[in-house]
Amino acid sequence: MAASGGDAPHAAARHHREPLPASYFIPGDKTYPEGIARQQGTPFFYVGSTSDGTIYRGDVHQSATTVFLPGGKDGRTSVAGMKTDRAGRLIVAGGATGKVFVYDTRTRALLHVFDTGRTDTFLNDVALAPNGDAYISDSIHPALWHITAAELKSKQVQQPLHVGVDLTNSRMVYDDGFNGNGLAVTANGRYVLLADYNDYAFYRVDLRTHQVVPVDLGGAKGVSGDGLLLRGNTLTAVTGLDHPEGQISVLKLSHDYTRAELVRTVHGHGMHSPSTAAVDGYDLLIVNFQFQIADPVLPFNVVRVHV
């Protein structure tokens, strides 16, 4: 997960900088933060509340976060996964609202609301493709949703959210509970890697042919993906499922993304039933979701973990 190293003088400069906080605090005792987006080229990251839709902004140099967008505005009553793109847009999956909200991070203006028009959905996570398209996982309805780069650039605010790949009758079977969850787009833009949270499984979804192929985990057990990060052929999966102390699984993928070898797992490091992560230099910023925990460890936070 490391960024490029740079030369010795720059490395020395980094060495003498003030250390970054190990934890970032999120206000509220009912916040239950789930998604996170690290905005490249800035010191900022964004975290959202599943309980009321508030979006918080943090600075990686400061331990406190502040409200960026209040909950309930624009019909945003709950949020899950999120990403920022190169144009400075914050793209937010709206969970059970069935909507994706898009904001300008500079002005806080609402740019778009993409609406499935369905009530049997839970829009869970967002992944960006190299061409600027966005893909959104759905934990309840068997679909991979798709927003094109052109739709994101348009001036039209209210737009329908279209199905990119229909997962009905595919190898990925939707059961009761949460199914599609963490996802990532491969560097060539050809595939989406999608986690099936229910079944501790991963699938390769071909965006051209719509073929869905299970990823062979080589016998590894208990590997789950609430959140996924992909760098080259290294897949990092974050979950709190069966692991209240958190689990980060690092997997090495085959060149065609159909096989994976579990390289190592990481537990602890201040994680409390985490959901997902964002890359910050050499570290991961891990969101401590604490889903369905009636007496969560407070304050809610994001922890910095070196993997």
mmCIF file of C-alpha atoms in Angstrom:
data_model
loop_
_atom_site.group_PDB
_atom_site.id
_atom_site.type_symbol
_atom_site.label_atom_id
_atom_site.label_comp_id
_atom_site.label_asym_id
_atom_site.label_seq_id
_atom_site.Cartn_x
_atom_site.Cartn_y
_atom_site.Cartn_z
ATOM 1 C CA MET A 1 0.000 0.000 0.000
ATOM 2 C CA ALA A 2 3.073 2.247 0.030
ATOM 3 C CA ALA A 3 3.381 5.318 -2.110
ATOM 4 C CA SER A 4 6.571 5.893 -4.098
ATOM 5 C CA GLY A 5 9.582 6.562 -1.982
ATOM 6 C CA GLY A 6 11.283 9.670 -3.393
ATOM 7 C CA ASP A 7 14.885 10.712 -2.833
ATOM 8 C CA ALA A 8 16.835 10.875 0.406
ATOM 9 C CA PRO A 9 16.461 14.645 1.100
ATOM 10 C CA HIS A 10 12.682 14.378 0.705
ATOM 11 C CA ALA A 11 12.674 11.289 2.925
ATOM 12 C CA ALA A 12 14.640 13.203 5.561
ATOM 13 C CA ALA A 13 12.158 16.079 5.342
ATOM 14 C CA ARG A 14 9.308 13.672 5.940
ATOM 15 C CA HIS A 15 11.176 12.169 8.855
ATOM 16 C CA HIS A 16 11.394 15.553 10.595
ATOM 17 C CA ARG A 17 7.763 16.520 10.096
ATOM 18 C CA GLU A 18 5.383 16.416 13.012
ATOM 19 C CA PRO A 19 3.879 12.925 13.351
ATOM 20 C CA LEU A 20 0.340 12.572 12.053
ATOM 21 C CA PRO A 21 -2.429 11.793 14.556
ATOM 22 C CA ALA A 22 -3.046 8.119 15.261
ATOM 23 C CA SER A 23 -6.799 8.753 15.574
ATOM 24 C CA TYR A 24 -9.372 11.225 14.260
ATOM 25 C CA PHE A 25 -12.460 11.869 16.361
ATOM 26 C CA ILE A 26 -16.010 12.119 15.000
ATOM 27 C CA PRO A 27 -18.677 13.975 17.022
ATOM 28 C CA GLY A 28 -21.844 12.367 18.356
ATOM 29 C CA ASP A 29 -22.734 9.235 20.295
ATOM 30 C CA LYS A 30 -25.117 7.854 17.598
ATOM 31 C CA THR A 31 -23.034 8.658 14.531
ATOM 32 C CA TYR A 32 -22.048 5.144 13.379
ATOM 33 C CA PRO A 33 -19.690 6.312 10.599
ATOM 34 C CA GLU A 34 -19.317 3.906 7.680
ATOM 35 C CA GLY A 35 -17.699 5.376 4.553
ATOM 36 C CA ILE A 36 -14.541 7.410 4.029
ATOM 37 C CA ALA A 37 -12.974 9.291 1.130
ATOM 38 C CA ARG A 38 -9.441 10.711 1.097
ATOM 39 C CA GLN A 39 -9.221 13.695 -1.253
ATOM 40 C CA GLN A 40 -5.907 13.603 -3.088
ATOM 41 C CA GLY A 41 -3.970 16.855 -3.436
ATOM 42 C CA THR A 42 -5.517 18.207 -0.226
ATOM 43 C CA PRO A 43 -5.168 17.385 3.481
ATOM 44 C CA PHE A 44 -8.857 16.469 3.689
ATOM 45 C CA PHE A 45 -10.863 13.308 4.170
ATOM 46 C CA TYR A 46 -14.622 12.847 4.465
ATOM 47 C CA VAL A 47 -16.640 10.491 6.681
ATOM 48 C CA GLY A 48 -20.402 9.937 6.725
ATOM 49 C CA SER A 49 -22.965 8.957 9.340
ATOM 50 C CA THR A 50 -25.310 6.060 8.643
ATOM 51 C CA SER A 51 -27.714 7.232 11.336
ATOM 52 C CA ASP A 52 -28.572 10.727 10.050
ATOM 53 C CA GLY A 53 -26.588 11.403 6.860
ATOM 54 C CA THR A 54 -24.192 13.970 8.291
ATOM 55 C CA ILE A 55 -20.905 14.229 6.393
ATOM 56 C CA TYR A 56 -17.831 15.233 8.353
ATOM 57 C CA ARG A 57 -14.552 16.597 7.035
ATOM 58 C CA GLY A 58 -11.187 15.972 8.640
ATOM 59 C CA ASP A 59 -7.682 17.266 8.067
ATOM 60 C CA VAL A 60 -5.029 14.533 8.309
ATOM 61 C CA HIS A 61 -2.883 16.887 10.423
ATOM 62 C CA GLN A 62 -5.589 17.480 13.055
ATOM 63 C CA SER A 63 -7.329 14.986 15.320
ATOM 64 C CA ALA A 64 -10.773 16.660 15.293
ATOM 65 C CA THR A 65 -13.307 16.507 12.455
ATOM 66 C CA THR A 66 -16.066 19.011 11.766
ATOM 67 C CA VAL A 67 -19.473 18.940 10.074
ATOM 68 C CA PHE A 68 -19.109 19.474 6.330
ATOM 69 C CA LEU A 69 -22.739 18.826 5.342
ATOM 70 C CA PRO A 70 -25.532 18.523 7.939
ATOM 71 C CA GLY A 71 -27.647 15.385 8.010
ATOM 72 C CA GLY A 72 -31.071 15.380 6.381
ATOM 73 C CA LYS A 73 -30.252 18.048 3.801
ATOM 74 C CA ASP A 74 -31.217 17.170 0.196
ATOM 75 C CA GLY A 75 -32.973 14.039 1.509
ATOM 76 C CA ARG A 76 -29.605 12.648 2.653
ATOM 77 C CA THR A 77 -30.809 10.878 5.797
ATOM 78 C CA SER A 78 -28.147 8.155 5.769
ATOM 79 C CA VAL A 79 -24.860 7.668 3.936
ATOM 80 C CA ALA A 80 -22.495 4.765 3.454
ATOM 81 C CA GLY A 81 -19.510 4.536 1.083
ATOM 82 C CA MET A 82 -18.041 7.570 -0.644
ATOM 83 C CA LYS A 83 -15.223 8.655 -2.955
ATOM 84 C CA THR A 84 -13.766 11.923 -4.242
ATOM 85 C CA ASP A 85 -12.800 12.215 -7.888
ATOM 86 C CA ARG A 86 -10.179 14.265 -9.736
ATOM 87 C CA ALA A 87 -12.685 17.067 -10.361
ATOM 88 C CA GLY A 88 -13.209 17.610 -6.628
ATOM 89 C CA ARG A 89 -16.612 15.936 -6.482
ATOM 90 C CA LEU A 90 -17.675 13.939 -3.425
ATOM 91 C CA ILE A 91 -19.768 10.958 -4.554
ATOM 92 C CA VAL A 92 -21.843 9.471 -1.731
ATOM 93 C CA ALA A 93 -23.860 6.237 -1.624
ATOM 94 C CA GLY A 94 -27.116 6.918 0.182
ATOM 95 C CA GLY A 95 -27.817 3.497 1.678
ATOM 96 C CA ALA A 96 -31.541 2.739 1.976
ATOM 97 C CA THR A 97 -32.494 6.068 0.342
ATOM 98 C CA GLY A 98 -31.722 4.428 -3.008
ATOM 99 C CA LYS A 99 -29.893 7.558 -4.070
ATOM 100 C CA VAL A 100 -26.362 8.715 -4.791
ATOM 101 C CA PHE A 101 -25.542 12.299 -3.823
ATOM 102 C CA VAL A 102 -22.752 14.294 -5.460
ATOM 103 C CA TYR A 103 -21.283 17.478 -3.972
ATOM 104 C CA ASP A 104 -18.662 20.040 -4.883
ATOM 105 C CA THR A 105 -16.033 19.827 -2.131
ATOM 106 C CA ARG A 106 -15.000 23.452 -2.685
ATOM 107 C CA THR A 107 -18.431 25.079 -2.452
ATOM 108 C CA ARG A 108 -20.480 22.349 -0.711
ATOM 109 C CA ALA A 109 -23.040 22.737 -3.526
ATOM 110 C CA LEU A 110 -25.263 19.797 -4.435
ATOM 111 C CA LEU A 111 -24.345 18.817 -7.989
ATOM 112 C CA HIS A 112 -26.428 15.681 -8.553
ATOM 113 C CA VAL A 113 -28.922 13.271 -7.052
ATOM 114 C CA PHE A 114 -28.949 9.941 -8.897
ATOM 115 C CA ASP A 115 -32.058 7.972 -7.947
ATOM 116 C CA THR A 116 -32.741 4.253 -8.424
ATOM 117 C CA GLY A 117 -36.470 4.863 -7.953
ATOM 118 C CA ARG A 118 -36.539 1.731 -5.783
ATOM 119 C CA THR A 119 -37.156 1.099 -2.100
ATOM 120 C CA ASP A 120 -35.614 -2.403 -2.028
ATOM 121 C CA THR A 121 -32.032 -1.178 -2.220
ATOM 122 C CA PHE A 122 -29.099 -0.401 0.013
ATOM 123 C CA LEU A 123 -26.468 1.539 -1.933
ATOM 124 C CA ASN A 124 -23.375 0.597 0.006
ATOM 125 C CA ASP A 125 -20.058 1.537 -1.553
ATOM 126 C CA VAL A 126 -18.560 3.574 -4.398
ATOM 127 C CA ALA A 127 -15.608 2.822 -6.689
ATOM 128 C CA LEU A 128 -14.162 5.005 -9.434
ATOM 129 C CA ALA A 129 -12.948 3.775 -12.801
ATOM 130 C CA PRO A 130 -9.928 5.224 -14.644
ATOM 131 C CA ASN A 131 -12.249 6.888 -17.186
ATOM 132 C CA GLY A 132 -14.112 8.804 -14.462
ATOM 133 C CA ASP A 133 -17.163 6.523 -14.270
ATOM 134 C CA ALA A 134 -18.487 5.522 -10.845
ATOM 135 C CA TYR A 135 -19.840 2.132 -9.773
ATOM 136 C CA ILE A 136 -22.022 1.558 -6.717
ATOM 137 C CA SER A 137 -22.643 -1.717 -4.929
ATOM 138 C CA ASP A 138 -26.079 -2.700 -3.660
ATOM 139 C CA SER A 139 -26.385 -4.948 -0.635
ATOM 140 C CA ILE A 140 -30.039 -5.903 -1.123
ATOM 141 C CA HIS A 141 -30.959 -5.626 -4.812
ATOM 142 C CA PRO A 142 -28.839 -7.782 -7.198
ATOM 143 C CA ALA A 143 -27.337 -4.996 -9.269
ATOM 144 C CA LEU A 144 -24.120 -3.125 -9.825
ATOM 145 C CA TRP A 145 -25.126 0.495 -10.434
ATOM 146 C CA HIS A 146 -23.275 2.770 -12.855
ATOM 147 C CA ILE A 147 -22.804 6.534 -13.259
ATOM 148 C CA THR A 148 -20.924 7.669 -16.358
ATOM 149 C CA ALA A 149 -18.323 10.426 -16.386
ATOM 150 C CA ALA A 150 -20.606 12.357 -18.748
ATOM 151 C CA GLU A 151 -23.469 12.168 -16.247
ATOM 152 C CA LEU A 152 -21.177 13.480 -13.519
ATOM 153 C CA LYS A 153 -20.089 16.389 -15.736
ATOM 154 C CA SER A 154 -23.614 17.350 -16.805
ATOM 155 C CA LYS A 155 -25.515 20.289 -15.358
ATOM 156 C CA GLN A 156 -28.626 18.212 -14.658
ATOM 157 C CA VAL A 157 -29.089 17.733 -10.915
ATOM 158 C CA GLN A 158 -31.857 15.127 -10.730
ATOM 159 C CA GLN A 159 -30.980 12.050 -12.804
ATOM 160 C CA PRO A 160 -31.930 8.361 -12.814
ATOM 161 C CA LEU A 161 -29.380 5.876 -11.502
ATOM 162 C CA HIS A 162 -28.901 3.112 -14.060
ATOM 163 C CA VAL A 163 -27.982 -0.537 -13.620
ATOM 164 C CA GLY A 164 -24.516 -1.215 -15.001
ATOM 165 C CA VAL A 165 -24.588 -4.987 -14.518
ATOM 166 C CA ASP A 166 -27.665 -6.996 -13.595
ATOM 167 C CA LEU A 167 -26.546 -9.628 -11.088
ATOM 168 C CA THR A 168 -29.830 -11.560 -11.161
ATOM 169 C CA ASN A 169 -29.171 -15.215 -12.025
ATOM 170 C CA SER A 170 -25.417 -14.621 -11.905
ATOM 171 C CA ARG A 171 -22.858 -16.682 -9.982
ATOM 172 C CA MET A 172 -23.236 -14.168 -7.158
ATOM 173 C CA VAL A 173 -26.396 -15.225 -5.300
ATOM 174 C CA TYR A 174 -28.246 -12.623 -3.242
ATOM 175 C CA ASP A 175 -29.647 -14.053 0.010
ATOM 176 C CA ASP A 176 -31.283 -12.446 3.041
ATOM 177 C CA GLY A 177 -28.986 -9.950 4.727
ATOM 178 C CA PHE A 178 -26.176 -7.909 3.184
ATOM 179 C CA ASN A 179 -24.710 -9.150 -0.065
ATOM 180 C CA GLY A 180 -22.813 -6.803 -2.391
ATOM 181 C CA ASN A 181 -20.527 -4.607 -0.337
ATOM 182 C CA GLY A 182 -16.939 -3.458 -0.911
ATOM 183 C CA LEU A 183 -15.846 -2.981 -4.507
ATOM 184 C CA ALA A 184 -12.904 -1.774 -6.586
ATOM 185 C CA VAL A 185 -12.277 -1.193 -10.284
ATOM 186 C CA THR A 186 -9.159 -2.697 -11.838
ATOM 187 C CA ALA A 187 -6.520 -0.373 -13.298
ATOM 188 C CA ASN A 188 -7.420 -1.327 -16.859
ATOM 189 C CA GLY A 189 -11.065 -0.405 -16.252
ATOM 190 C CA ARG A 190 -12.254 -3.809 -17.443
ATOM 191 C CA TYR A 191 -13.420 -5.394 -14.189
ATOM 192 C CA VAL A 192 -15.054 -4.625 -10.877
ATOM 193 C CA LEU A 193 -14.023 -6.750 -7.914
ATOM 194 C CA LEU A 194 -17.073 -7.092 -5.681
ATOM 195 C CA ALA A 195 -17.301 -8.583 -2.199
ATOM 196 C CA ASP A 196 -20.272 -10.721 -1.144
ATOM 197 C CA TYR A 197 -20.472 -9.907 2.551
ATOM 198 C CA ASN A 198 -22.924 -12.716 3.361
ATOM 199 C CA ASP A 199 -20.828 -15.489 1.888
ATOM 200 C CA TYR A 200 -17.221 -14.416 2.563
ATOM 201 C CA ALA A 201 -16.707 -14.406 -1.192
ATOM 202 C CA PHE A 202 -15.333 -12.155 -3.920
ATOM 203 C CA TYR A 203 -16.369 -11.900 -7.560
ATOM 204 C CA ARG A 204 -14.848 -10.502 -10.721
ATOM 205 C CA VAL A 205 -17.489 -8.653 -12.734
ATOM 206 C CA ASP A 206 -16.627 -8.061 -16.393
ATOM 207 C CA LEU A 207 -17.914 -4.617 -17.353
ATOM 208 C CA ARG A 208 -17.930 -5.481 -21.074
ATOM 209 C CA THR A 209 -19.513 -8.932 -21.128
ATOM 210 C CA HIS A 210 -21.237 -8.763 -17.696
ATOM 211 C CA GLN A 211 -19.790 -12.185 -16.866
ATOM 212 C CA VAL A 212 -19.518 -12.776 -13.107
ATOM 213 C CA VAL A 213 -16.729 -15.122 -11.969
ATOM 214 C CA PRO A 214 -15.916 -16.178 -8.386
ATOM 215 C CA VAL A 215 -12.429 -15.299 -7.168
ATOM 216 C CA ASP A 216 -10.667 -18.435 -5.922
ATOM 217 C CA LEU A 217 -9.254 -17.605 -2.469
ATOM 218 C CA GLY A 218 -7.066 -20.698 -2.410
ATOM 219 C CA GLY A 219 -8.761 -22.172 0.644
ATOM 220 C CA ALA A 220 -8.421 -19.049 2.820
ATOM 221 C CA LYS A 221 -11.271 -18.834 5.323
ATOM 222 C CA GLY A 222 -12.909 -15.908 7.081
ATOM 223 C CA VAL A 223 -11.826 -13.285 4.533
ATOM 224 C CA SER A 224 -14.534 -10.665 4.092
ATOM 225 C CA GLY A 225 -14.737 -7.300 2.379
ATOM 226 C CA ASP A 226 -16.834 -4.526 3.856
ATOM 227 C CA GLY A 227 -14.339 -2.196 2.215
ATOM 228 C CA LEU A 228 -11.903 -2.958 -0.626
ATOM 229 C CA LEU A 229 -8.776 -1.178 -1.843
ATOM 230 C CA LEU A 230 -6.903 -2.234 -4.954
ATOM 231 C CA ARG A 231 -3.333 -1.247 -5.857
ATOM 232 C CA GLY A 232 -2.019 -3.138 -8.865
ATOM 233 C CA ASN A 233 -2.615 -6.791 -8.016
ATOM 234 C CA THR A 234 -2.753 -6.247 -4.255
ATOM 235 C CA LEU A 235 -6.261 -6.299 -2.817
ATOM 236 C CA THR A 236 -6.806 -5.074 0.729
ATOM 237 C CA ALA A 237 -10.085 -6.043 2.394
ATOM 238 C CA VAL A 238 -11.331 -4.487 5.644
ATOM 239 C CA THR A 239 -14.058 -5.933 7.850
ATOM 240 C CA GLY A 240 -15.391 -6.175 11.370
ATOM 241 C CA LEU A 241 -17.481 -9.249 10.529
ATOM 242 C CA ASP A 242 -16.598 -11.893 13.155
ATOM 243 C CA HIS A 243 -13.681 -9.644 14.160
ATOM 244 C CA PRO A 244 -14.621 -6.908 16.666
ATOM 245 C CA GLU A 245 -10.902 -6.085 16.845
ATOM 246 C CA GLY A 246 -10.997 -5.512 13.092
ATOM 247 C CA GLN A 247 -9.420 -7.476 10.294
ATOM 248 C CA ILE A 248 -7.375 -6.222 7.373
ATOM 249 C CA SER A 249 -6.689 -8.957 4.821
ATOM 250 C CA VAL A 250 -3.980 -8.406 2.216
ATOM 251 C CA LEU A 251 -4.374 -10.617 -0.860
ATOM 252 C CA LYS A 252 -2.226 -11.051 -3.958
ATOM 253 C CA LEU A 253 -4.300 -11.444 -7.110
ATOM 254 C CA SER A 254 -3.506 -13.332 -10.301
ATOM 255 C CA HIS A 255 -3.054 -11.312 -13.494
ATOM 256 C CA ASP A 256 -6.648 -12.029 -14.545
ATOM 257 C CA TYR A 257 -8.056 -11.315 -11.057
ATOM 258 C CA THR A 258 -9.685 -14.753 -10.743
ATOM 259 C CA ARG A 259 -7.359 -16.152 -8.036
ATOM 260 C CA ALA A 260 -6.107 -14.675 -4.799
ATOM 261 C CA GLU A 261 -3.521 -15.695 -2.232
ATOM 262 C CA LEU A 262 -3.903 -14.440 1.330
ATOM 263 C CA VAL A 263 -0.576 -12.808 2.158
ATOM 264 C CA ARG A 264 -1.265 -11.617 5.713
ATOM 265 C CA THR A 265 -3.940 -10.383 8.094
ATOM 266 C CA VAL A 266 -3.755 -7.491 10.524
ATOM 267 C CA HIS A 267 -5.835 -7.108 13.693
ATOM 268 C CA GLY A 268 -6.002 -4.542 16.463
ATOM 269 C CA HIS A 269 -4.263 -1.170 16.079
ATOM 270 C CA GLY A 270 -7.230 0.609 17.656
ATOM 271 C CA MET A 271 -9.835 -0.900 15.345
ATOM 272 C CA HIS A 272 -13.345 -1.450 16.736
ATOM 273 C CA SER A 273 -15.629 -3.292 14.285
ATOM 274 C CA PRO A 274 -14.346 -1.279 11.300
ATOM 275 C CA SER A 275 -16.072 -0.939 7.944
ATOM 276 C CA THR A 276 -13.698 0.395 5.326
ATOM 277 C CA ALA A 277 -10.526 2.355 4.638
ATOM 278 C CA ALA A 278 -8.865 4.999 2.514
ATOM 279 C CA VAL A 279 -5.218 5.227 1.538
ATOM 280 C CA ASP A 280 -3.166 8.057 3.052
ATOM 281 C CA GLY A 281 0.433 7.792 1.882
ATOM 282 C CA TYR A 282 1.952 4.728 3.518
ATOM 283 C CA ASP A 283 -1.004 4.233 5.867
ATOM 284 C CA LEU A 284 -4.664 3.299 5.858
ATOM 285 C CA LEU A 285 -7.342 5.441 7.460
ATOM 286 C CA ILE A 286 -9.773 2.929 8.977
ATOM 287 C CA VAL A 287 -13.357 3.845 9.921
ATOM 288 C CA ASN A 288 -14.578 2.312 13.181
ATOM 289 C CA PHE A 289 -18.219 1.749 12.226
ATOM 290 C CA GLN A 290 -19.259 -0.404 15.238
ATOM 291 C CA PHE A 291 -22.367 -1.531 13.354
ATOM 292 C CA GLN A 292 -25.286 -2.599 15.581
ATOM 293 C CA ILE A 293 -23.222 -2.207 18.751
ATOM 294 C CA ALA A 294 -25.632 -0.736 21.304
ATOM 295 C CA ASP A 295 -22.867 0.519 23.589
ATOM 296 C CA PRO A 296 -20.115 1.615 21.166
ATOM 297 C CA VAL A 297 -16.648 2.726 22.153
ATOM 298 C CA LEU A 298 -16.795 6.521 22.144
ATOM 299 C CA PRO A 299 -15.909 8.807 20.593
ATOM 300 C CA PHE A 300 -16.381 7.297 17.157
ATOM 301 C CA ASN A 301 -13.178 7.605 15.232
ATOM 302 C CA VAL A 302 -10.969 6.913 12.274
ATOM 303 C CA VAL A 303 -7.651 5.241 13.108
ATOM 304 C CA ARG A 304 -4.390 5.333 11.210
ATOM 305 C CA VAL A 305 -2.931 1.884 10.544
ATOM 306 C CA HIS A 306 0.346 1.086 8.823
ATOM 307 C CA VAL A 307 -0.012 -2.114 6.806
#
